[in-house]
Structure formats: structure tokens, C-alpha cells
Tab-separated table of C-alpha atoms in Angstrom:
chain	number	residue	atom	x	y	z
P	29	MET	CA	20.774	15.259	4.816
P	30	THR	CA	17.653	14.054	4.939
P	31	THR	CA	14.838	12.169	6.458
P	32	THR	CA	12.191	10.305	4.424
P	33	VAL	CA	9.975	7.425	5.686
P	34	GLY	CA	7.904	4.198	4.340
P	35	ILE	CA	4.987	1.971	5.845
P	36	ALA	CA	3.264	-0.427	4.246
P	37	VAL	CA	-0.151	-1.426	5.697
P	38	ARG	CA	-2.778	-3.969	3.676
P	39	GLU	CA	-4.995	-0.550	3.044
P	40	GLY	CA	-1.641	1.335	1.214
P	41	VAL	CA	1.622	3.178	1.379
P	42	VAL	CA	2.490	6.147	3.173
P	43	LEU	CA	5.628	7.988	2.262
P	44	ALA	CA	7.007	10.846	4.094
P	45	THR	CA	9.692	13.278	4.453
P	46	ASP	CA	10.949	16.518	5.372
P	47	LYS	CA	10.902	19.245	3.343
P	48	ARG	CA	15.009	20.982	4.433
P	49	VAL	CA	16.904	20.752	1.693
P	50	THR	CA	20.738	20.875	2.378
P	51	ALA	CA	24.191	21.794	0.362
P	52	GLY	CA	26.583	20.034	2.953
P	53	TYR	CA	26.029	21.872	6.476
P	54	TYR	CA	24.335	24.827	4.481
P	55	ILE	CA	20.422	25.096	3.892
P	56	ALA	CA	19.536	26.051	0.184
P	57	HIS	CA	15.562	25.339	0.559
P	58	LYS	CA	12.872	25.407	3.196
P	59	GLN	CA	10.085	23.883	1.378
P	60	GLY	CA	11.671	21.483	-0.789
P	61	GLU	CA	9.661	18.870	-2.254
P	62	LYS	CA	10.816	15.578	-1.860
P	63	ILE	CA	8.287	12.652	-2.152
P	64	TRP	CA	8.037	12.439	-6.211
P	65	LYS	CA	4.969	11.090	-8.080
P	66	ILE	CA	6.007	8.413	-10.660
P	67	ASP	CA	2.099	7.471	-11.655
P	68	ASP	CA	-1.276	7.233	-10.261
P	69	HIS	CA	0.017	3.849	-7.662
P	70	VAL	CA	3.385	4.372	-7.407
P	71	ALA	CA	5.720	6.683	-6.063
P	72	ALA	CA	9.334	7.932	-4.703
P	73	THR	CA	10.924	10.090	-1.906
P	74	MET	CA	14.156	11.564	-2.362
P	75	SER	CA	17.645	11.147	-0.442
P	76	GLY	CA	20.599	11.857	-2.193
P	77	GLY	CA	21.838	14.441	-4.403
P	78	VAL	CA	19.723	15.860	-5.561
P	79	ALA	CA	20.642	15.708	-9.504
P	80	ASP	CA	21.130	12.323	-9.951
P	81	LEU	CA	17.814	11.154	-7.837
P	82	GLN	CA	16.162	13.998	-10.582
P	83	SER	CA	17.920	11.771	-13.923
P	84	VAL	CA	17.009	8.621	-12.633
P	85	LEU	CA	13.084	8.894	-11.350
P	86	SER	CA	12.672	11.310	-14.397
P	87	PHE	CA	13.389	7.948	-16.297
P	88	LEU	CA	11.160	6.022	-14.061
P	89	THR	CA	8.473	8.683	-14.932
P	90	LEU	CA	8.938	7.947	-18.162
P	91	ARG	CA	8.927	3.750	-18.254
P	92	ALA	CA	6.081	4.081	-16.516
P	93	ARG	CA	4.022	6.309	-19.176
P	94	GLU	CA	6.024	3.893	-21.848
P	95	TYR	CA	4.568	1.127	-19.608
P	96	LYS	CA	1.122	2.145	-19.599
P	97	MET	CA	0.618	3.252	-23.081
P	98	GLU	CA	1.837	-0.457	-24.614
P	99	TYR	CA	0.154	-2.458	-22.021
P	100	LYS	CA	-3.168	-0.238	-21.304
P	101	ARG	CA	-2.082	-1.124	-17.497
P	102	PRO	CA	0.101	0.560	-14.738
P	103	ILE	CA	3.170	-0.885	-14.319
P	104	PRO	CA	3.639	-3.352	-11.952
P	105	ILE	CA	6.281	-1.975	-9.272
P	106	ARG	CA	8.624	-4.500	-9.051
P	107	ALA	CA	9.442	-3.847	-12.346
P	108	LEU	CA	10.267	-0.296	-11.603
P	109	VAL	CA	12.230	-1.104	-8.886
P	110	ASN	CA	14.390	-3.584	-11.258
P	111	TYR	CA	15.238	-1.031	-13.642
P	112	VAL	CA	16.355	1.365	-10.924
P	113	SER	CA	18.195	-1.806	-9.334
P	114	LEU	CA	20.080	-1.805	-13.485
P	115	ILE	CA	20.458	1.612	-13.571
P	116	LEU	CA	22.060	2.464	-9.894
P	117	PHE	CA	24.261	-1.337	-10.282
P	118	TYR	CA	25.491	-0.577	-13.917
P	119	SER	CA	26.667	3.022	-13.940
P	120	ARG	CA	29.778	1.844	-11.951
P	121	PRO	CA	32.182	3.016	-10.721
P	122	TYR	CA	30.228	6.473	-11.453
P	123	ILE	CA	27.974	5.785	-8.981
P	124	TYR	CA	24.461	7.879	-8.348
P	125	ILE	CA	23.915	9.167	-5.650
P	126	VAL	CA	20.453	7.997	-4.854
P	127	HIS	CA	18.586	6.323	-1.704
P	128	SER	CA	15.165	5.898	-2.649
P	129	ILE	CA	11.793	4.683	-1.045
P	130	ILE	CA	9.650	3.241	-4.227
P	131	GLY	CA	6.233	2.560	-2.645
P	132	GLY	CA	3.277	2.558	-4.140
P	133	VAL	CA	-0.258	-0.665	-4.473
P	134	ASP	CA	-0.513	-2.616	-7.974
P	135	ASP	CA	-2.346	-5.809	-9.003
P	136	GLU	CA	0.664	-8.242	-8.753
P	137	GLU	CA	1.541	-7.691	-5.340
P	138	GLY	CA	-0.655	-4.746	-3.275
P	139	ALA	CA	0.530	-1.657	-1.572
P	140	VAL	CA	4.324	-2.747	-1.733
P	141	LEU	CA	7.530	-1.137	-0.259
P	142	TYR	CA	11.397	-1.307	-2.061
P	143	MET	CA	14.365	0.536	-0.529
P	144	ALA	CA	16.600	1.208	-3.185
P	145	ASP	CA	20.739	2.973	-2.942
P	146	TRP	CA	23.157	3.488	-4.649
P	147	LEU	CA	24.932	0.499	-5.341
P	148	GLY	CA	21.812	-1.015	-7.237
P	149	THR	CA	20.498	-2.807	-3.782
P	150	VAL	CA	16.801	-3.277	-3.350
P	151	THR	CA	14.837	-4.750	-0.571
P	152	LYS	CA	11.383	-5.391	0.208
P	153	GLU	CA	10.113	-3.563	3.384
P	154	ARG	CA	6.880	-3.266	5.833
P	155	TYR	CA	8.790	-0.009	6.932
P	156	ILE	CA	11.726	2.057	6.451
P	157	ALA	CA	13.741	4.665	6.763
P	158	THR	CA	16.280	7.033	4.889
P	159	GLY	CA	18.567	10.353	5.235
P	160	SER	CA	20.749	11.247	8.360
P	161	GLY	CA	17.939	11.440	10.039
P	162	SER	CA	16.913	8.031	9.704
P	163	PRO	CA	18.136	6.355	12.945
P	164	TYR	CA	15.933	8.115	14.987
P	165	ALA	CA	12.836	8.356	12.711
P	166	LYS	CA	13.574	4.320	12.199
P	167	GLY	CA	13.359	4.385	16.046
P	168	ALA	CA	9.981	5.379	16.468
P	169	LEU	CA	8.853	3.299	14.134
P	170	GLU	CA	10.121	0.313	15.610
P	171	VAL	CA	8.683	1.155	18.323
P	172	GLY	CA	4.943	1.889	16.716
P	173	TYR	CA	4.852	-0.386	13.105
P	174	ARG	CA	2.533	-3.239	14.112
P	175	GLU	CA	1.498	-5.371	11.104
P	176	ASP	CA	-2.902	-4.651	11.848
P	177	MET	CA	-2.478	-1.288	12.079
P	178	SER	CA	-4.545	0.907	9.807
P	179	LEU	CA	-3.727	3.931	7.225
P	180	GLU	CA	-4.978	6.844	9.074
P	181	ASP	CA	-2.327	4.923	12.277
P	182	ALA	CA	0.258	4.699	9.521
P	183	VAL	CA	0.047	8.039	8.722
P	184	ASP	CA	0.175	9.093	12.676
P	185	LEU	CA	3.358	6.838	12.762
P	186	ALA	CA	5.202	8.513	9.849
P	187	ILE	CA	4.912	12.021	11.152
P	188	LYS	CA	6.079	11.015	14.435
P	189	ALA	CA	8.945	9.060	12.716
P	190	VAL	CA	10.049	12.227	11.301
P	191	LYS	CA	9.351	14.172	13.950
P	192	ALA	CA	11.786	12.106	15.650
P	193	ALA	CA	14.389	13.365	12.840
P	194	ILE	CA	13.720	16.853	13.026
P	195	ARG	CA	14.201	16.866	16.832
P	196	ASN	CA	17.832	15.265	16.429
P	197	ASP	CA	18.970	15.718	12.994
P	198	PRO	CA	20.872	19.576	11.663
P	199	GLY	CA	20.351	17.942	8.150
P	200	SER	CA	16.096	17.465	9.117
P	201	GLY	CA	13.454	20.138	9.595
P	202	GLU	CA	11.251	23.305	7.868
P	203	GLY	CA	8.359	20.432	8.185
P	204	ILE	CA	6.839	17.620	6.730
P	205	ASP	CA	5.134	16.383	3.725
P	206	VAL	CA	3.422	13.122	3.736
P	207	VAL	CA	1.377	11.178	0.987
P	208	VAL	CA	-1.099	8.019	0.632
P	209	ILE	CA	-1.119	5.554	-2.338
P	210	THR	CA	-4.312	3.723	-1.735
P	211	LYS	CA	-5.862	1.028	-4.504
P	212	ARG	CA	-9.266	3.062	-4.810
P	213	GLU	CA	-7.611	6.838	-4.561
P	214	GLY	CA	-4.180	6.192	-5.864
P	215	PHE	CA	-1.927	9.338	-4.985
P	216	ARG	CA	-3.134	11.894	-2.697
P	217	ARG	CA	-1.247	14.728	-0.759
P	218	VAL	CA	-2.218	14.213	2.804
P	219	PHE	CA	-0.325	16.019	5.268
P	220	THR	CA	1.734	19.189	4.940
P	221	ALA	CA	3.041	21.520	7.844
P	222	GLN	CA	5.887	23.867	8.120
P	223	GLN	CA	7.607	23.044	11.503
P	224	LYS	CA	6.846	25.852	13.575
P	225	ILE	CA	3.235	24.496	13.807
P	226	VAL	CA	4.479	20.415	13.941
P	227	LEU	CA	6.460	20.924	16.593
P	228	ALA	CA	3.823	22.657	18.344
P	229	GLU	CA	2.196	19.742	19.667
């Protein structure tokens, strides 16, 4: 149970998540980090089983480092997405409980966003939400997304989308984290707030 959001615009990619970590209906942690930095130009959100996600994303991080050492340039995001698809597809019937948004900026595709599920299905998206709060977040994204929106507008929309999920989904809460990835500055955290601050507006 969680909410994660991804938005791709011309300037870069925005990833946002809530901070509540659950085990069924039990709130296991109130300060969860659900955005995983794979490399300076790419990151992933975490929705699903924590151990499975850590295993898969650790592999992607290692593969990105190996690629950079061997080829002296960052790994293409499409290559990372292909790796995760193969891992998830060929683990059947013992599936990894993974639903992740992988986004970043590279020389091949520019600002790009992919969604990967536990069966190895991968789709390229302009905006997407995952987790138990995703129906509420997706509604906000559908209303607010524009192809010509600025990075700042995308950050605001991502925050609104996660807020909508927190208000309506018991599996999402405790606050919001937002990361931006651009070609010039790479991976950077731009917003973190506790729930009492987030919902005060």
C-alpha cells in the first residue's frame, strides 16, 4: 500500500511518493524512502514488496555502475528497463512483488518515464501512478497534466496527486517526497514534508 507518481516533461522527470510504509493494514514506518537513486541520471519509485524491490533495484544500481565503468558513459534508461523486464519475466512462477516507475534523462531519449510491473510488463508513459492510492493520484494527473508544462508545474502537480491519494487512501500517508532529474543537474531532492504540513494547505 502506497502511492508513487511519475511525470515526464521536456526539462526532466519528476518522481513523488508518500512516506507511509505498511505491512498489510499495519503502519510499519512513518518515514519511508520510496525513491531509489539508481544513478545520477535515473531513479525508480518503490511500490510492492520491500525486499523484492530492494533486490531488483540493487541489481539495476550495480549494472548501471558496471556499464559506466566499462563504457565511460551513463547506461541508457531503455537498457535498464529491459534488464528489469527480463528479471521480472523470467522469475515466474515465483514472481517479485514489484511495481516501479523508472525515470530519468539520457542522451538517447531525453526525459523519459517507464512503468514496470511484477510480470515484466513495461510501458512508456508521460505520467503514471502506482500503488493503492494510484486511482486518486491518477485522477489528479489526468486533470492537471499538459504536454507543455514546466518542470516547476510538474512538481506542483506531483504534490497535488500524492496529496489526493493521502486524503483518500488509508495505505498512503505521513508526508511527501519529490525528486527531480534533469540533464544539467541530475538527481536532486526538491521537496520533503510531513503529513501535518502537507495537508495544512
